[in-house]
mmCIF file of C-alpha atoms and ligand atoms in Angstrom:
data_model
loop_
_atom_site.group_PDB
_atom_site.id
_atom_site.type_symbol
_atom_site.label_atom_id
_atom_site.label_comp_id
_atom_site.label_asym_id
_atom_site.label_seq_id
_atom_site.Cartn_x
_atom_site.Cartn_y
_atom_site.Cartn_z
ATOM 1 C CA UNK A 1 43.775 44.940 -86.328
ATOM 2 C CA UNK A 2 46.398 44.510 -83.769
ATOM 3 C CA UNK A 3 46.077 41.615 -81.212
ATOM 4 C CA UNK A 4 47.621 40.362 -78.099
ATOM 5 C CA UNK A 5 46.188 37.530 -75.988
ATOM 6 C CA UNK A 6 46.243 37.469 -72.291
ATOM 7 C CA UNK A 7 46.157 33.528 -70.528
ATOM 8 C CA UNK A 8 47.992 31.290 -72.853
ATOM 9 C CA UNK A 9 46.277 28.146 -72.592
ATOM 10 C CA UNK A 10 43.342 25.870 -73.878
ATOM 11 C CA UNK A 11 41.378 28.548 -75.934
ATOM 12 C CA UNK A 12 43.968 30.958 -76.769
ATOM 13 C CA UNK A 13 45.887 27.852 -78.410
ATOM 14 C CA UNK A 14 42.493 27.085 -81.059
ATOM 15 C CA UNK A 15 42.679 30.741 -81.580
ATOM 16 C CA UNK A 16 46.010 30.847 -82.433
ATOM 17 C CA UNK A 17 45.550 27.810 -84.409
ATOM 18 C CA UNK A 18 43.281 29.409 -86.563
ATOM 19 C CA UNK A 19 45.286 32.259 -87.009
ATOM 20 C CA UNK A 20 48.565 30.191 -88.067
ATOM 21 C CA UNK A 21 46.350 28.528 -90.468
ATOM 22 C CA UNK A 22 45.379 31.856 -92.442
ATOM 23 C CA UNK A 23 41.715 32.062 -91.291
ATOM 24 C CA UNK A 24 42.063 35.553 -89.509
ATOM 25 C CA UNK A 25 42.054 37.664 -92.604
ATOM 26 C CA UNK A 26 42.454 40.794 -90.686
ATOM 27 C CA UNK A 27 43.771 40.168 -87.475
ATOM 28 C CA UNK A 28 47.635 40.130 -86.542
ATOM 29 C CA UNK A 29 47.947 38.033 -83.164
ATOM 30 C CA UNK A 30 51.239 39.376 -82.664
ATOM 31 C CA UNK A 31 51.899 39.811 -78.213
ATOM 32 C CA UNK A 32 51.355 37.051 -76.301
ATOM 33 C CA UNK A 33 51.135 37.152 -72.171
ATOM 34 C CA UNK A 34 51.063 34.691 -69.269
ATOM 35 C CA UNK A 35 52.402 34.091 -65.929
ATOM 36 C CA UNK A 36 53.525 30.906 -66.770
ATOM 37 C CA UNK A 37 56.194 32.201 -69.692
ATOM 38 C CA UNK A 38 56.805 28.662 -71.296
ATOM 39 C CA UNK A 39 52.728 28.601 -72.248
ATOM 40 C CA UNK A 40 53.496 32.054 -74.333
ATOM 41 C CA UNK A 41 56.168 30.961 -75.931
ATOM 42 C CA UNK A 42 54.313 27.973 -77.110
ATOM 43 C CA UNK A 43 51.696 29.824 -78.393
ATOM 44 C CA UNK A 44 54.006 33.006 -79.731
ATOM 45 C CA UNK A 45 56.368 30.275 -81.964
ATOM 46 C CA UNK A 46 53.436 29.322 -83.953
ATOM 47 C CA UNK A 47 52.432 32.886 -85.664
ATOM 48 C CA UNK A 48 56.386 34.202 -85.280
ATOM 49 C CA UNK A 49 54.499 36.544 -82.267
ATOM 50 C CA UNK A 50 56.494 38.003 -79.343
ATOM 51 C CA UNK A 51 56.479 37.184 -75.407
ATOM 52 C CA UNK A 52 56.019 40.029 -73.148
ATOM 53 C CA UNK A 53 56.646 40.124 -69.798
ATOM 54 C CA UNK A 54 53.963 42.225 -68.127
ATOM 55 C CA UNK A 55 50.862 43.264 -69.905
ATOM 56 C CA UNK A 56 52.145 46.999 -70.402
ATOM 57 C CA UNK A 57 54.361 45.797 -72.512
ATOM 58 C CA UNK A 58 52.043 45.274 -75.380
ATOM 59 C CA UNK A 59 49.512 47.766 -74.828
ATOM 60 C CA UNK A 60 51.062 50.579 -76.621
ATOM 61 C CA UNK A 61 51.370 47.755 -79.945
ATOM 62 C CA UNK A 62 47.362 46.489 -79.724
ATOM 63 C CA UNK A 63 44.168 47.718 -80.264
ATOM 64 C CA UNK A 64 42.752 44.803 -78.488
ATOM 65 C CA UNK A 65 43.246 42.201 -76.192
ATOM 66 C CA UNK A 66 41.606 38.752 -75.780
ATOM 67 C CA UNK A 67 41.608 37.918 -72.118
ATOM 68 C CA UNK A 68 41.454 33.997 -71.710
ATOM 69 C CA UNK A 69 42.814 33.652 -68.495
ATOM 70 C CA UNK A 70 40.645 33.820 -65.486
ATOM 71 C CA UNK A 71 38.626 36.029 -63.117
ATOM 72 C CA UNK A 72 41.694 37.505 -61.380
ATOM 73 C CA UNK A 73 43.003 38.611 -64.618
ATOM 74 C CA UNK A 74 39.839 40.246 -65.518
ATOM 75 C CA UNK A 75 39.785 42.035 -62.155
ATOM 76 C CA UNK A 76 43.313 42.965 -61.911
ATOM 77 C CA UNK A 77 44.525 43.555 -65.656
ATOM 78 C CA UNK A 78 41.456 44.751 -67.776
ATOM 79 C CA UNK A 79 41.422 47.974 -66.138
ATOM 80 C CA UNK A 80 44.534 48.470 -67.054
ATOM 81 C CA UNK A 81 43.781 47.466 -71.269
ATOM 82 C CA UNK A 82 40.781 49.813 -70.685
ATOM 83 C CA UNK A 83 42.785 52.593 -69.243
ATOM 84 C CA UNK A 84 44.811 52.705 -71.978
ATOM 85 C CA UNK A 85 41.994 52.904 -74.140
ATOM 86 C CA UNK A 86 41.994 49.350 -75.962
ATOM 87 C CA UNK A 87 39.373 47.017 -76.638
ATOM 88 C CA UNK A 88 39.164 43.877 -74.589
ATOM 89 C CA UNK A 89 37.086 40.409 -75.425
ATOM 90 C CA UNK A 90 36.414 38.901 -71.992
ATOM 91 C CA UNK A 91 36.578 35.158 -71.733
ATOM 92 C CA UNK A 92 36.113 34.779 -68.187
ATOM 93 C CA UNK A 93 32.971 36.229 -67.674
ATOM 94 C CA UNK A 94 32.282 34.530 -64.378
ATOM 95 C CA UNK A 95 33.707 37.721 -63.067
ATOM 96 C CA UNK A 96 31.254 40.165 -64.545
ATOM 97 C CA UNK A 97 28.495 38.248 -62.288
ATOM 98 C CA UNK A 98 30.061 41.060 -59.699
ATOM 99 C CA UNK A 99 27.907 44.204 -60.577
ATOM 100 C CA UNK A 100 30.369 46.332 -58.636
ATOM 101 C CA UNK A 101 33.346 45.032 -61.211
ATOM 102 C CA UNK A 102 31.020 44.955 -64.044
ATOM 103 C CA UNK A 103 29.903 48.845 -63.788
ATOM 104 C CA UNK A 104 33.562 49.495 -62.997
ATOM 105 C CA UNK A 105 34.697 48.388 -65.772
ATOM 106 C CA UNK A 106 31.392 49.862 -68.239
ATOM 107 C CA UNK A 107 32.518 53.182 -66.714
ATOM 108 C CA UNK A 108 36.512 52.879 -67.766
ATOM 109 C CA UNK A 109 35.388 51.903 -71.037
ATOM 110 C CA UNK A 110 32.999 54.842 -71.656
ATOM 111 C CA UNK A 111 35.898 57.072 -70.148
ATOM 112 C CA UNK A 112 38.364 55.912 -72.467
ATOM 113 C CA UNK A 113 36.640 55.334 -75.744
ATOM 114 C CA UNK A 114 36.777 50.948 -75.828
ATOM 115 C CA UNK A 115 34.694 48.867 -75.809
ATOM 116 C CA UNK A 116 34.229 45.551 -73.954
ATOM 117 C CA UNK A 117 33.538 42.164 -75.811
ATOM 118 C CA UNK A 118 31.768 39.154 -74.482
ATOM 119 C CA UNK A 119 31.272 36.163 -76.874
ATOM 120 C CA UNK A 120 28.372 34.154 -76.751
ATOM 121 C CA UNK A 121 30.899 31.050 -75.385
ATOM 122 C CA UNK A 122 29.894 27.386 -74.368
ATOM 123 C CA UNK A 123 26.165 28.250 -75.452
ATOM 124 C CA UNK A 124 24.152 28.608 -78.227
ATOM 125 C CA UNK A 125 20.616 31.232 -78.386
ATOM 126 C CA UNK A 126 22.163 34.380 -76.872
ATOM 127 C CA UNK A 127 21.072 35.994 -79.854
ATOM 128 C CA UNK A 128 17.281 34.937 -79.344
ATOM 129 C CA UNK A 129 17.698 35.408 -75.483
ATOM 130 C CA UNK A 130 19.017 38.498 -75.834
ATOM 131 C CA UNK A 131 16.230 39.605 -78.067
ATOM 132 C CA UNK A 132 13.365 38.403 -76.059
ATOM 133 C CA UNK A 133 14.623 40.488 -73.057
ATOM 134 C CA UNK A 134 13.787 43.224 -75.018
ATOM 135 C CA UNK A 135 10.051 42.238 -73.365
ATOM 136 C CA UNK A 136 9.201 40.986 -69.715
ATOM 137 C CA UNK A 137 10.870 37.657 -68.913
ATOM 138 C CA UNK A 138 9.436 35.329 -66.355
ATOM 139 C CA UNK A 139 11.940 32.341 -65.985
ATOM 140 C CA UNK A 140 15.188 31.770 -67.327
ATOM 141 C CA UNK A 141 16.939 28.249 -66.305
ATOM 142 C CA UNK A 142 20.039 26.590 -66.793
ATOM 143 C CA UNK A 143 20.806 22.696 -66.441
ATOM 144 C CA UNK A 144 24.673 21.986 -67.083
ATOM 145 C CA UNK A 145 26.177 18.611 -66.881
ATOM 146 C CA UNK A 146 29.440 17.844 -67.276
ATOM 147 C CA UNK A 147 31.417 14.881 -66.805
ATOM 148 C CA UNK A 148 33.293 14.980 -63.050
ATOM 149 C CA UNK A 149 36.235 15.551 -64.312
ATOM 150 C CA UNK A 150 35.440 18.611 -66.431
ATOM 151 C CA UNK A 151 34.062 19.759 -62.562
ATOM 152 C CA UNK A 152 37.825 18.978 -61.098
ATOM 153 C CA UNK A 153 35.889 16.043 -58.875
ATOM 154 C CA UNK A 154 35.657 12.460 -58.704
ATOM 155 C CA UNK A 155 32.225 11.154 -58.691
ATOM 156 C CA UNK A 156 30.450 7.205 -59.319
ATOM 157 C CA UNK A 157 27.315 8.076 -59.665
ATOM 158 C CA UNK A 158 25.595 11.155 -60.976
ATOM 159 C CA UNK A 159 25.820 13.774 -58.209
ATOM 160 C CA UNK A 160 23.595 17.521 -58.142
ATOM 161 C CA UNK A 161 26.351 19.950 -56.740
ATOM 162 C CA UNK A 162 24.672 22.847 -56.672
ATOM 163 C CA UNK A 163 21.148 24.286 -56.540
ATOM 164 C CA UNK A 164 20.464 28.200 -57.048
ATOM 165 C CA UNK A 165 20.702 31.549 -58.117
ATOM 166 C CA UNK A 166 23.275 32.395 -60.597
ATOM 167 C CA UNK A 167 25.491 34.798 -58.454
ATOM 168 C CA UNK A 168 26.179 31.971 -55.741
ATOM 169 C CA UNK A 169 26.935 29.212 -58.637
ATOM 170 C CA UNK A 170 29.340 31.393 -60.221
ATOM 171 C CA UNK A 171 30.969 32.475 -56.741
ATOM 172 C CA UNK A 172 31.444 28.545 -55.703
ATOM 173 C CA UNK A 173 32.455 27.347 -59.747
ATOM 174 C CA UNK A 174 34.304 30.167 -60.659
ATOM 175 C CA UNK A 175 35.883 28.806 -63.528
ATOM 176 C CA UNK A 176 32.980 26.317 -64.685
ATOM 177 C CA UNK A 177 30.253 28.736 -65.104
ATOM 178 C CA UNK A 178 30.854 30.751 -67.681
ATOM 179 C CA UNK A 179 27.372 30.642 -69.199
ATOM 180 C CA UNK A 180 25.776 31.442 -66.052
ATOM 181 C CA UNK A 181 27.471 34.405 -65.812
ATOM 182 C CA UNK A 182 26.673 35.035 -69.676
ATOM 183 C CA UNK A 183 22.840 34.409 -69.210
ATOM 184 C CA UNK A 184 22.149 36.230 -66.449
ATOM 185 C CA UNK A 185 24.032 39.380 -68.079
ATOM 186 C CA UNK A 186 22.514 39.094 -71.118
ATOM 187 C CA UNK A 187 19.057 38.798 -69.533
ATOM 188 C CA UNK A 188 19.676 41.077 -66.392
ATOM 189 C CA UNK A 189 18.525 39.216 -64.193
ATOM 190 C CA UNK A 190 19.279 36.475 -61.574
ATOM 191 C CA UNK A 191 18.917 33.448 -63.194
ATOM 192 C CA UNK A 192 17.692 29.348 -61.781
ATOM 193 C CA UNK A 193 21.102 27.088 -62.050
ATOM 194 C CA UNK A 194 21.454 23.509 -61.377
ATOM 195 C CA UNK A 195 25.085 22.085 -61.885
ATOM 196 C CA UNK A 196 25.645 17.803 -62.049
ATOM 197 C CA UNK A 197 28.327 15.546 -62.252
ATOM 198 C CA UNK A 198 27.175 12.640 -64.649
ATOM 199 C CA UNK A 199 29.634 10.099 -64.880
ATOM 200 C CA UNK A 200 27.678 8.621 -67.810
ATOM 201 C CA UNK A 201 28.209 11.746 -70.516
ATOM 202 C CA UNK A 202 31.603 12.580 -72.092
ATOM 203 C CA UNK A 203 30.271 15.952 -73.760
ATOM 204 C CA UNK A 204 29.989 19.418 -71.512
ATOM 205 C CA UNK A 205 26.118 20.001 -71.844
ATOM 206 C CA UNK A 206 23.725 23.349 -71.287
ATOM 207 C CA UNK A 207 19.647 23.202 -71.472
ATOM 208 C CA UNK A 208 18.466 27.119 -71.363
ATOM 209 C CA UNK A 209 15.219 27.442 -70.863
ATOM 210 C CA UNK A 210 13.151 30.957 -71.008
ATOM 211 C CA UNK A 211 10.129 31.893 -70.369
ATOM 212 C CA UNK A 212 8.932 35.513 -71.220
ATOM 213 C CA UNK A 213 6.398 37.475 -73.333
ATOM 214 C CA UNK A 214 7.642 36.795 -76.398
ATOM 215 C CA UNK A 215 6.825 33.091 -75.587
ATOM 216 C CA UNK A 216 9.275 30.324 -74.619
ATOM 217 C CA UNK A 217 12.783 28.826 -75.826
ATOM 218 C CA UNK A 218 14.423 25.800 -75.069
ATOM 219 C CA UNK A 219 18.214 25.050 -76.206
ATOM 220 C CA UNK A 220 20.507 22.112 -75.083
ATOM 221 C CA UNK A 221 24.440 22.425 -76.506
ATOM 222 C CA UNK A 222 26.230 18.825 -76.082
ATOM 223 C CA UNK A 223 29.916 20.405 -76.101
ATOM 224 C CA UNK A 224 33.197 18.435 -77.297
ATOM 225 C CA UNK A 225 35.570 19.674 -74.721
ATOM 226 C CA UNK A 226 39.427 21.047 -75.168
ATOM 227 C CA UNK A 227 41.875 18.580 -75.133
ATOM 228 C CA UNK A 228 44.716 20.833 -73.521
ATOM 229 C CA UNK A 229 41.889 21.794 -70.633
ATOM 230 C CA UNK A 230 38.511 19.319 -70.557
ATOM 231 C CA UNK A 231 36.527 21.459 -68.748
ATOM 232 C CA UNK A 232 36.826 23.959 -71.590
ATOM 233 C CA UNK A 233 34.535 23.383 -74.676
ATOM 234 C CA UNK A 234 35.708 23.928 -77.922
ATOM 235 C CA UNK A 235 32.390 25.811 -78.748
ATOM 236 C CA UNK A 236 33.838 28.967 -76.603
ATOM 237 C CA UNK A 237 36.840 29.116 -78.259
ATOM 238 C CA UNK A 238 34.951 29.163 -81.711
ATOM 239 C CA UNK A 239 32.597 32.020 -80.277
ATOM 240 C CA UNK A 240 35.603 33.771 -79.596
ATOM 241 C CA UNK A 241 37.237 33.500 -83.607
ATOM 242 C CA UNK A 242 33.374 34.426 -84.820
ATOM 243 C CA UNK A 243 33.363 37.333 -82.847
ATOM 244 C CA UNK A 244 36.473 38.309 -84.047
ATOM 245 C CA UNK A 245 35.669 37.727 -87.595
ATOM 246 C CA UNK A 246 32.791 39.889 -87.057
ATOM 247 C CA UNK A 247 34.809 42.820 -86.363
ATOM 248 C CA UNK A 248 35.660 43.454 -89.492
ATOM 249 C CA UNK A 249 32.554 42.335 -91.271
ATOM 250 C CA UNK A 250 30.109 45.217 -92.963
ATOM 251 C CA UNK A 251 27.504 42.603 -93.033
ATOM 252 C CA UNK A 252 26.268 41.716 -89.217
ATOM 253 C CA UNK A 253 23.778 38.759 -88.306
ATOM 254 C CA UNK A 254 22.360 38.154 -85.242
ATOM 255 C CA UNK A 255 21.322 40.530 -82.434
HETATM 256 N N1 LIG B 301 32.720 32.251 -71.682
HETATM 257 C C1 LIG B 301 32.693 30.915 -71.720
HETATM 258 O O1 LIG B 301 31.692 30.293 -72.091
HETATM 259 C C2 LIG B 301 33.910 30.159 -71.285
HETATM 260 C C3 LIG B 301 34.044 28.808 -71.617
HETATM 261 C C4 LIG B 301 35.187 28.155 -71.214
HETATM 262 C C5 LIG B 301 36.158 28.813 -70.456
HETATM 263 N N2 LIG B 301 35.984 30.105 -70.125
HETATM 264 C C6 LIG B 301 36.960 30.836 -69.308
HETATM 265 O O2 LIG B 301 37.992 31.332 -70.141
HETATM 266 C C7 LIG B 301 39.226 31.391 -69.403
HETATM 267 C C8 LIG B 301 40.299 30.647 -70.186
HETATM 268 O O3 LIG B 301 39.933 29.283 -70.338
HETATM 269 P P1 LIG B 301 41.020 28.209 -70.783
HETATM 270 O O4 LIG B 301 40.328 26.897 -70.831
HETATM 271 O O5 LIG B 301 41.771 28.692 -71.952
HETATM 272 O O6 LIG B 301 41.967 28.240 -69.485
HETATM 273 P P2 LIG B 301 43.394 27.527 -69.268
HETATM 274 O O7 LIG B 301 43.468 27.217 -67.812
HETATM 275 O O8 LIG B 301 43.607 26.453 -70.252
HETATM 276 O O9 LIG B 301 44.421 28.720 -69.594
HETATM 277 C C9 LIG B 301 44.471 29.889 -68.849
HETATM 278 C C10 LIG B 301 45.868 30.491 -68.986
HETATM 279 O O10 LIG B 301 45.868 31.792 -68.420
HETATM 280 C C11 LIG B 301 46.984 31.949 -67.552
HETATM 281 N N3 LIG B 301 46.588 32.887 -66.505
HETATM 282 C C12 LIG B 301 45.598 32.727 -65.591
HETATM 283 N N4 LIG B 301 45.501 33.822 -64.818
HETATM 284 C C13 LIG B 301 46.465 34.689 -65.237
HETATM 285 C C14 LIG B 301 46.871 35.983 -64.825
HETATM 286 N N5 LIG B 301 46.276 36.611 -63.785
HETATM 287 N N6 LIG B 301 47.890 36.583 -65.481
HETATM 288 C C15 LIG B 301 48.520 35.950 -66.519
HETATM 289 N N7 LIG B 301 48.172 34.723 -66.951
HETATM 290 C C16 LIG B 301 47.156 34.099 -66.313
HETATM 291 C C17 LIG B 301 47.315 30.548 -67.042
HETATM 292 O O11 LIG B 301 48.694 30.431 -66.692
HETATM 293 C C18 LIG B 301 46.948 29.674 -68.260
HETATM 294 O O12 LIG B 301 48.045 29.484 -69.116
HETATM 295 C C19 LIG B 301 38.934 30.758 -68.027
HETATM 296 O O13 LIG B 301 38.686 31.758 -67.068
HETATM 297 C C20 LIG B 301 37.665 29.959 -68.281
HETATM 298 O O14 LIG B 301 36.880 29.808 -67.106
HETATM 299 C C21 LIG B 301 34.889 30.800 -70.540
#
């Protein structure tokens, strides 16, 4: 399988990583593609890839794309990787929380035979959460706490910046709340968010808790975070090389 990555920075360099070390049997990361041209070269040196210089260049050579940029790339550029009938894996899923964007993109993909990825990122249960929405759910909840600089703030003392409905907490942390997003897709439906600032933890954290007919679940996920970007954890990065992997596995786990 043919690769490019779109958004050359924290996670595409772990994926590219694990490529350069041999652990991608099966997948040639070969086009790389960022605004800021110095990041792809970085990464492109390390598996002997090439730079391109606008997406188009690369679409003709992939048969997917791993956007891990941000929500303006998914909005502007993966219509264009679904147009062209390629496969995408969406990082910044933050985006998605816009159902207009969302069924815009479902539709291009049905249109033009590809499909759309979203790995399970900075949280662990979507396969259990995704399987109890199969039945009524009542409550879904999500507690993250990171420390303030993972939230781009300053902050003594531990500080609640936000109270709500997924939507809103996704529009206001665009590029923190990932798993919101994620969640509330997976479940579809609005789900309860509470974002801190805790200057006492060093670790991104998520507690998911669900409430539904098929009874109740409770996860937390202590994160180690990405040294080239801390309020990245490493855990979405991995999510993104599993889900990879799994493309080319006969044997599938997990909803
Ligand atoms: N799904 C999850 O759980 C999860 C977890 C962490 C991060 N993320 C998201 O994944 C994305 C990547 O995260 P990261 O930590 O690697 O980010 P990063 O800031 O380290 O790197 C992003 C790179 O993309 C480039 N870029 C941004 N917009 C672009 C555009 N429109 N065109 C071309 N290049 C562009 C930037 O120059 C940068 O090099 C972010 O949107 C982040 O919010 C998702």
């Amino acid at each position: 399988m043919n690769v490019g990555i779109l958004g050359c920075g924290a996670i595409a360099n772990i994926i590219t990583n694990f490529v350069a070390e041999g652990k991608l049997v099966g997948v040639d990361l070969k086009f790389f593609y960022d605004r800021d041209m110095e990041r792809a070269e970085n990464l492109a040196s390390q598996v002997d890839g090439t730079v391109v210089l606008k997406i188009d260049d690369l679409l003709d050579q992939v048969d997917l794309v791993i956007e891990t940029a941000s929500p303006q790339a998914v909005k502007e550029i993966v219509p264009q990787i679904l147009n062209r009938g390629k496969d995408v894996i969406i990082m910044s899923v933050g985006a998605l929380i816009d159902s207009d964007l969302r069924n815009e993109l479902e539709k291009l993909a049905e249109q033009n035979n590809s499909r759309i990825y979203i790995p399970s990122g900075a949280i662990v249960g979507l396969d259990g959460i995704k399987a109890a929405s199969i039945g009524k759910i009542h409550q879904v909840s999500l507690i993250t706490r990171k420390p303030p600089k993972s939230l781009g703030i300053s902050a003594e003392t531990e500080t609640v910046l936000y109270e709500g409905k997924s939507k809103d907490a996704v529009l206001k942390f665009p590029m923190n709340i990932n798993v919101a997003a994620t969640l509330s897709i997976a479940c579809g439906k609005e789900i309860d968010v509470k974002i801190i600032a805790d200057p006492n933890v060093d670790r991104n954290s998520h507690e998911v808790h669900m409430v539904g007919d098929f009874g109740e679940l409770k996860t937390t996920t202590h994160n180690m975070r990405c040294s080239i970007n801390p309020k990245t954890s490493v855990l979405a990065a991995y999510s993104a090389i599993k889900l990879l992997k799994s493309l080319n596995e006969n044997l599938k786990i997990g909803t």
